[in-house]
Short mmCIF file of C-alpha atoms in Angstrom, two decimals:
data_model
loop_
_atom_site.label_atom_id
_atom_site.label_comp_id
_atom_site.label_asym_id
_atom_site.label_seq_id
_atom_site.Cartn_x
_atom_site.Cartn_y
_atom_site.Cartn_z
CA MET L 1 -30.48 26.36 -15.54
CA PHE L 2 -28.37 24.67 -18.21
CA LYS L 3 -28.10 20.90 -18.02
CA LEU L 4 -26.02 18.34 -19.84
CA SER L 5 -26.21 14.57 -19.70
CA ILE L 6 -23.31 13.20 -17.63
CA GLY L 7 -22.76 10.50 -20.25
CA LEU L 8 -22.37 13.10 -23.01
CA LEU L 9 -20.15 15.24 -20.82
CA SER L 10 -17.94 12.24 -20.08
CA VAL L 11 -17.32 11.82 -23.79
CA MET L 12 -16.54 15.52 -24.14
CA LEU L 13 -14.10 15.46 -21.25
CA VAL L 14 -12.27 12.41 -22.54
CA SER L 15 -11.92 13.92 -26.00
CA SER L 16 -11.07 17.46 -24.87
CA CYS L 17 -7.97 19.02 -26.35
CA SER L 18 -5.04 19.28 -23.95
CA TRP L 19 -4.86 23.06 -24.38
CA PHE L 20 -8.52 23.44 -23.35
CA VAL L 21 -8.06 22.03 -19.82
CA LYS L 22 -5.22 23.05 -17.52
CA GLN L 23 -3.45 20.02 -16.15
CA PRO L 24 -3.13 19.46 -12.38
CA SER L 25 0.25 20.42 -10.98
CA ARG L 26 1.64 19.42 -7.59
CA VAL L 27 4.90 20.54 -6.06
CA GLU L 28 7.76 18.10 -5.70
CA ASN L 29 8.17 16.66 -2.20
CA PRO L 30 4.82 17.94 -0.86
CA ILE L 31 4.15 18.19 2.88
CA VAL L 32 1.26 15.70 2.57
CA ARG L 33 2.87 12.52 1.24
CA GLY L 34 -0.18 10.25 1.09
CA VAL L 35 -3.20 8.93 2.97
CA ASP L 36 -2.40 6.56 5.82
CA TYR L 37 -6.03 5.53 6.33
CA VAL L 38 -9.68 6.54 6.34
CA GLY L 39 -11.37 6.01 9.71
CA VAL L 40 -14.78 4.32 9.87
CA SER L 41 -16.94 4.04 12.99
CA VAL L 42 -18.98 0.81 12.94
CA SER L 43 -21.42 -0.96 15.27
CA ASP L 44 -19.91 -4.44 14.96
CA LEU L 45 -16.21 -4.70 14.16
CA GLU L 46 -16.23 -8.36 13.18
CA LYS L 47 -19.33 -8.03 11.01
CA SER L 48 -17.92 -5.05 9.10
CA SER L 49 -14.50 -6.66 8.75
CA GLN L 50 -16.09 -9.79 7.31
CA LEU L 51 -18.31 -7.87 4.90
CA TYR L 52 -15.51 -5.80 3.37
CA ALA L 53 -13.08 -8.72 3.31
CA THR L 54 -15.63 -10.81 1.43
CA ALA L 55 -16.86 -8.14 -0.99
CA THR L 56 -13.72 -6.10 -1.68
CA ASP L 57 -10.92 -8.48 -0.67
CA LEU L 58 -9.63 -6.10 2.02
CA LYS L 59 -6.79 -7.76 3.93
CA SER L 60 -6.32 -7.66 7.69
CA VAL L 61 -3.29 -5.63 8.77
CA VAL L 62 -3.45 -5.09 12.52
CA LYS L 63 -6.00 -4.95 15.33
CA THR L 64 -5.53 -2.46 18.18
CA ASP L 65 -7.52 -1.74 21.32
CA PHE L 66 -7.43 1.68 22.98
CA SER L 67 -8.63 2.51 26.48
CA ASP L 68 -8.75 6.06 27.81
CA HIS L 69 -6.27 7.30 25.20
CA PRO L 70 -5.89 11.11 25.41
CA VAL L 71 -6.10 11.59 21.62
CA LEU L 72 -9.32 9.60 21.28
CA ASN L 73 -10.78 11.14 24.44
CA SER L 74 -10.16 14.56 22.93
CA LEU L 75 -11.78 13.68 19.62
CA ALA L 76 -14.80 12.12 21.32
CA GLY L 77 -15.12 14.98 23.80
CA ARG L 78 -15.28 12.71 26.84
CA ASP L 79 -13.06 10.64 29.11
CA SER L 80 -12.57 6.89 29.30
CA VAL L 81 -13.20 6.18 25.61
CA GLN L 82 -12.74 2.53 24.75
CA VAL L 83 -12.44 1.45 21.13
CA SER L 84 -11.36 -1.63 19.23
CA THR L 85 -9.90 -1.00 15.78
CA HIS L 86 -9.10 -3.12 12.75
CA LEU L 87 -6.83 -1.76 10.03
CA MET L 88 -7.58 -3.38 6.66
CA LYS L 89 -5.90 -2.69 3.33
CA SER L 90 -6.48 -2.86 -0.38
CA ALA L 91 -3.77 -2.66 -3.04
CA ASN L 92 -3.30 1.08 -2.60
CA ALA L 93 -5.03 2.33 0.55
CA GLN L 94 -6.56 1.26 3.82
CA LEU L 95 -9.48 1.70 6.17
CA ARG L 96 -9.42 1.68 9.94
CA PHE L 97 -12.67 0.28 11.30
CA MET L 98 -13.47 1.42 14.84
CA GLN L 99 -16.01 -0.02 17.26
CA PHE L 100 -16.61 2.24 20.26
CA ASN L 101 -17.73 0.81 23.57
CA ASN L 102 -20.70 2.82 24.90
CA PRO L 103 -20.61 5.77 22.46
CA SER L 104 -22.22 9.02 23.54
CA GLU L 105 -25.96 9.56 23.17
CA GLU L 106 -25.22 12.33 20.68
CA ALA L 107 -23.21 9.92 18.55
CA LYS L 108 -25.89 7.24 18.72
CA SER L 109 -28.62 9.67 17.65
CA SER L 110 -26.65 11.19 14.76
CA PRO L 111 -28.27 10.50 11.37
CA HIS L 112 -26.22 8.78 8.69
CA VAL L 113 -24.52 10.90 6.03
CA ASP L 114 -26.54 11.10 2.84
CA VAL L 115 -25.20 10.90 -0.72
CA TYR L 116 -25.19 14.70 -0.88
CA GLY L 117 -23.61 15.12 2.56
CA PRO L 118 -22.48 17.11 4.28
CA GLY L 119 -19.30 15.33 5.26
CA ILE L 120 -17.17 12.35 4.31
CA ALA L 121 -19.85 10.72 2.19
CA HIS L 122 -18.40 7.56 0.70
CA VAL L 123 -15.43 5.42 -0.27
CA CYS L 124 -15.24 4.09 -3.83
CA TYR L 125 -14.02 0.57 -4.66
CA GLN L 126 -12.76 0.22 -8.23
CA VAL L 127 -12.60 -3.46 -9.13
CA ALA L 128 -12.50 -5.80 -12.10
CA LYS L 129 -16.02 -6.60 -13.27
CA LYS L 130 -15.40 -10.33 -12.98
CA THR L 131 -14.98 -10.01 -9.19
CA ARG L 132 -18.74 -9.30 -8.92
CA THR L 133 -18.02 -7.08 -5.93
CA TYR L 134 -21.35 -5.24 -6.10
CA GLU L 135 -23.26 -8.51 -6.11
CA ALA L 136 -21.15 -9.75 -3.19
CA PHE L 137 -22.05 -6.67 -1.17
CA LEU L 138 -25.77 -7.16 -1.80
CA ALA L 139 -25.58 -10.88 -1.04
CA ASN L 140 -23.99 -10.10 2.33
CA GLY L 141 -26.51 -7.55 3.59
CA ALA L 142 -25.77 -4.30 1.76
CA THR L 143 -28.64 -2.31 0.22
CA HIS L 144 -28.63 -0.48 -3.10
CA ILE L 145 -29.24 3.30 -3.03
CA GLY L 146 -30.54 3.97 -6.50
CA ASP L 147 -31.24 1.51 -9.30
CA PRO L 148 -30.56 -2.09 -8.20
CA GLU L 149 -28.63 -2.71 -11.42
CA MET L 150 -25.24 -1.12 -12.03
CA VAL L 151 -25.29 1.81 -14.46
CA HIS L 152 -23.15 2.11 -17.58
CA LEU L 153 -22.64 5.85 -18.04
CA ASN L 154 -20.59 6.04 -21.19
CA PRO L 155 -20.59 3.43 -24.00
CA LYS L 156 -16.99 4.37 -24.82
CA ASN L 157 -15.87 3.70 -21.23
CA PRO L 158 -16.36 0.11 -19.96
CA VAL L 159 -17.11 1.09 -16.34
CA TYR L 160 -20.33 0.34 -14.43
CA TYR L 161 -21.35 2.29 -11.32
CA ALA L 162 -23.53 1.80 -8.23
CA TYR L 163 -24.01 3.35 -4.80
CA ALA L 164 -25.06 1.19 -1.86
CA LYS L 165 -24.99 1.20 1.94
CA ASP L 166 -23.92 -1.42 4.44
CA HIS L 167 -25.71 -2.63 7.59
CA ASP L 168 -24.70 0.60 9.40
CA SER L 169 -26.08 2.75 6.54
CA ILE L 170 -22.49 3.66 5.62
CA LEU L 171 -22.41 4.65 1.97
CA PHE L 172 -19.97 3.24 -0.56
CA GLU L 173 -19.54 3.27 -4.32
CA VAL L 174 -18.56 0.37 -6.55
CA GLU L 175 -17.01 0.78 -10.00
CA HIS L 176 -16.93 -2.42 -12.03
CA VAL L 177 -14.32 -2.18 -14.79
CA ASP L 178 -14.61 -4.54 -17.75
CA VAL L 179 -10.85 -5.02 -18.01
CA GLU L 180 -11.04 -7.11 -21.18
CA ALA L 181 -12.89 -4.29 -22.97
CA LEU L 182 -10.11 -1.81 -22.13
CA GLU L 183 -7.85 -3.43 -24.74
CA LEU L 184 -4.72 -2.59 -22.79
CA PRO L 185 -1.34 -4.08 -23.76
CA THR L 186 -0.83 -4.99 -20.10
CA PRO L 187 -3.88 -5.53 -17.85
CA PRO L 188 -4.00 -3.88 -14.40
CA LYS L 189 -1.93 -5.71 -11.81
CA ASN L 190 -4.64 -5.56 -9.14
CA GLU L 191 -8.27 -6.61 -9.48
CA TYR L 192 -9.26 -4.68 -6.35
CA ARG L 193 -8.34 -1.18 -5.26
CA ILE L 194 -9.83 1.80 -3.44
CA ARG L 195 -10.40 4.54 -6.01
CA HIS L 196 -11.24 7.52 -3.80
CA VAL L 197 -12.71 8.92 -0.61
CA SER L 198 -15.44 11.46 -1.31
CA LEU L 199 -16.36 14.69 0.49
CA ALA L 200 -19.85 16.07 -0.16
CA THR L 201 -19.82 19.84 0.28
CA PRO L 202 -22.19 22.83 0.19
CA ASP L 203 -19.43 25.06 -1.24
CA MET L 204 -17.25 23.53 -3.96
CA ASP L 205 -15.06 26.57 -4.61
CA ARG L 206 -14.27 27.04 -0.92
CA LEU L 207 -13.27 23.42 -0.41
CA VAL L 208 -11.26 23.25 -3.65
CA ALA L 209 -9.35 26.36 -2.57
CA PHE L 210 -8.63 24.80 0.83
CA TYR L 211 -7.32 21.51 -0.55
CA SER L 212 -5.41 23.22 -3.35
CA THR L 213 -3.37 25.00 -0.68
CA LEU L 214 -3.13 22.09 1.77
CA LEU L 215 -2.14 19.54 -0.88
CA GLU L 216 -0.01 22.04 -2.82
CA THR L 217 -1.88 21.23 -6.02
CA GLN L 218 -3.06 23.71 -8.62
CA ASN L 219 -5.72 23.12 -11.27
CA PRO L 220 -7.25 19.91 -9.90
CA ARG L 221 -9.44 17.96 -12.30
CA ARG L 222 -12.96 19.42 -12.29
CA ALA L 223 -16.27 18.72 -13.99
CA GLY L 224 -19.55 20.60 -13.95
CA GLN L 225 -18.19 24.09 -13.28
CA LEU L 226 -19.97 25.77 -16.15
CA ILE L 227 -22.70 23.25 -16.86
CA LYS L 228 -23.81 21.03 -14.00
CA LEU L 229 -23.73 17.26 -14.52
CA SER L 230 -27.20 15.73 -14.64
CA GLY L 231 -29.31 13.08 -16.30
CA ASP L 232 -31.33 9.94 -15.68
CA LYS L 233 -28.25 7.74 -15.41
CA LEU L 234 -26.79 9.91 -12.68
CA ASP L 235 -30.10 9.78 -10.80
CA LYS L 236 -30.11 5.99 -11.06
CA ILE L 237 -26.67 5.81 -9.46
CA SER L 238 -27.20 8.33 -6.67
CA GLY L 239 -30.84 7.56 -5.95
CA GLN L 240 -31.47 11.31 -5.91
CA PRO L 241 -34.05 12.60 -8.40
CA ASP L 242 -33.18 15.56 -10.63
CA SER L 243 -29.58 15.68 -9.43
CA GLU L 244 -27.29 18.45 -10.63
CA ILE L 245 -23.71 18.08 -9.48
CA GLU L 246 -20.22 19.48 -9.71
CA MET L 247 -17.06 17.51 -8.99
CA ALA L 248 -13.32 17.89 -8.36
CA TRP L 249 -10.48 15.44 -7.73
CA PHE L 250 -7.09 15.59 -6.04
CA GLN L 251 -4.57 12.75 -6.31
CA ILE L 252 -2.75 12.31 -2.98
CA ARG L 253 -0.15 9.78 -4.04
CA ASN L 254 -1.90 6.52 -3.11
CA LEU L 255 -5.52 7.67 -2.87
CA GLU L 256 -7.74 10.11 -4.70
CA LEU L 257 -9.80 12.72 -2.87
CA GLU L 258 -13.10 13.44 -4.58
CA ILE L 259 -15.16 16.54 -3.79
CA ILE L 260 -18.77 16.66 -4.91
CA GLN L 261 -21.52 19.25 -4.59
CA TYR L 262 -25.17 18.47 -5.23
CA HIS L 263 -26.44 21.88 -6.31
CA SER L 264 -29.88 20.30 -6.58
CA HIS L 265 -29.87 19.29 -2.91
CA PRO L 266 -28.73 22.30 -0.84
CA ILE L 267 -27.09 21.54 2.50
CA ASN L 268 -25.31 23.56 5.15
CA THR L 269 -22.58 22.92 7.69
CA ASP L 270 -23.68 25.41 10.30
CA ALA L 271 -24.38 22.70 12.87
CA ASP L 272 -21.76 21.32 15.25
CA PRO L 273 -19.31 18.88 13.67
CA ARG L 274 -20.46 15.29 13.40
CA PRO L 275 -19.46 13.30 16.54
CA PHE L 276 -16.28 11.27 16.13
CA GLU L 277 -18.04 8.15 17.44
CA ALA L 278 -21.08 8.44 15.13
CA LEU L 279 -21.43 5.59 12.65
CA GLY L 280 -19.76 6.38 9.36
CA TYR L 281 -16.48 7.75 8.05
CA ASN L 282 -14.98 9.85 10.83
CA THR L 283 -11.54 10.99 9.66
CA ILE L 284 -8.99 11.05 6.85
CA VAL L 285 -5.44 10.64 8.15
CA PHE L 286 -2.64 12.09 6.02
CA ASN L 287 0.99 11.03 6.11
CA VAL L 288 3.07 14.21 6.44
CA THR L 289 6.77 15.01 6.38
CA ASN L 290 6.72 17.25 9.45
CA ILE L 291 3.98 18.04 11.96
CA GLN L 292 4.88 21.70 12.46
CA THR L 293 5.14 22.36 8.73
CA ALA L 294 1.84 20.55 8.16
CA LYS L 295 0.23 22.68 10.88
CA GLU L 296 1.40 25.87 9.24
CA LYS L 297 0.17 24.77 5.80
CA PHE L 298 -3.16 23.60 7.27
CA ILE L 299 -3.78 26.93 9.00
CA GLU L 300 -2.68 28.84 5.89
CA ALA L 301 -5.28 26.90 3.90
CA GLY L 302 -8.01 27.93 6.34
CA GLY L 303 -8.30 24.88 8.59
CA THR L 304 -9.25 24.89 12.26
CA LEU L 305 -6.93 23.13 14.69
CA VAL L 306 -8.59 20.56 16.98
CA SER L 307 -5.58 19.11 18.81
CA GLU L 308 -1.85 19.62 18.88
CA ALA L 309 0.45 16.72 17.99
CA GLN L 310 0.37 13.88 20.48
CA ALA L 311 1.84 10.39 20.61
CA MET L 312 -0.26 7.63 19.05
CA ASP L 313 0.41 4.44 17.07
CA ASP L 314 4.19 4.69 17.58
CA GLY L 315 4.19 8.10 15.93
CA LYS L 316 2.67 11.54 16.40
CA ILE L 317 -0.64 12.83 15.14
CA MET L 318 -2.39 16.21 15.01
CA PHE L 319 -6.05 16.77 14.14
CA GLY L 320 -7.95 19.64 12.58
CA ARG L 321 -11.10 20.37 10.58
CA ASP L 322 -11.46 21.64 7.04
CA PRO L 323 -13.91 24.51 6.27
CA ASP L 324 -16.81 22.01 6.16
CA GLY L 325 -15.90 20.54 9.55
CA ASN L 326 -14.47 17.27 8.20
CA LEU L 327 -11.92 15.82 10.62
CA LEU L 328 -8.39 15.44 9.24
CA GLY L 329 -5.40 13.79 10.88
CA PHE L 330 -1.77 14.68 10.16
CA GLN L 331 0.54 11.86 11.10
CA VAL L 332 4.30 11.42 11.26
CA ILE L 333 5.13 7.74 11.50
CA ASN L 334 7.93 5.43 10.40
CA ASP L 335 7.67 4.37 6.77
CA ASP L 336 7.69 0.70 7.77
CA SER L 337 4.76 1.11 10.16
CA PRO L 338 1.69 -0.87 9.07
CA LEU L 339 -0.28 2.39 9.13
CA SER L 340 2.02 4.26 6.74
CA SER L 341 0.96 5.09 3.20
CA GLU L 342 4.59 4.53 2.22
CA ASN L 343 3.89 0.79 2.33
CA PHE L 344 2.01 1.14 -0.96
CA LYS L 345 4.78 1.13 -3.54
CA ASP L 346 4.02 2.59 -6.96
CA ASN L 347 0.83 4.01 -5.43
CA GLY L 348 -0.75 0.56 -5.44
CA ILE L 349 -1.23 0.58 -9.21
#
């Protein structure tokens, strides 16, 4: 099998001629307007809130308690679900931490999601190097996945990478950007932001086709289609020996969706979907223009409906699963709601 160092490929991609790579194209006024939040099931709401506030400067938005809510009961597959939530935001996107009271035995026994999946594998924090976010994570109880030191992939790109996991074994990525080395006329406005949420898949082409239709985007950015990305530096980041990967990215206004396939670490999604209450990322909630139109587009793309639209959070929300079984929410909510992605002006840049 052909291999190419990811560092070398990065240089090639940056320097590629514009006519060699088709540029992504998204329709005007798409049905999916942005990402309202990524849901995260945690064991200790206060501990997780403190960790991410300290390490990534996430700000508290709103705390909400739910008891026996029909939407959450449906997602958990049982009655009388009780959950405390904490919505926290970065400059461009937000997470909703959820602590479930007495989760099911199935949820408690579910293994954590590995780097290679399957499922919603990680969230990436892109921050200024001087924030020392990675070091802050480790100092507050997080554990590195691969090499303990951050990895500099490309000498022409002043970005340093690391994967780590928190006290619940929830995976995250940190990208330290040496802003001074960028030599920009105007430095970035925000030192902290959430770069992407990542889906690890066993079938890249299937998932890219699904999200191309759902997000009304053609020719998403891709890498590793012809020659898989590999190399010692990649292995040091992921902690997975002899990794060979392929990647794709969709920009959904305020947050990027990354799709990654570890061809070197085959997985399958034949098992039942991961329990909603299991520790880890449990849903991606999209802001949509219209629930019915979103439903039609979702089904056209090949998604499986889980629940019809119901009232929640002063709006309406519908849930379904993509071809890998990842849980997606489709929410219509007022633009001034604290949950709305429309609060992030200029995409949080």
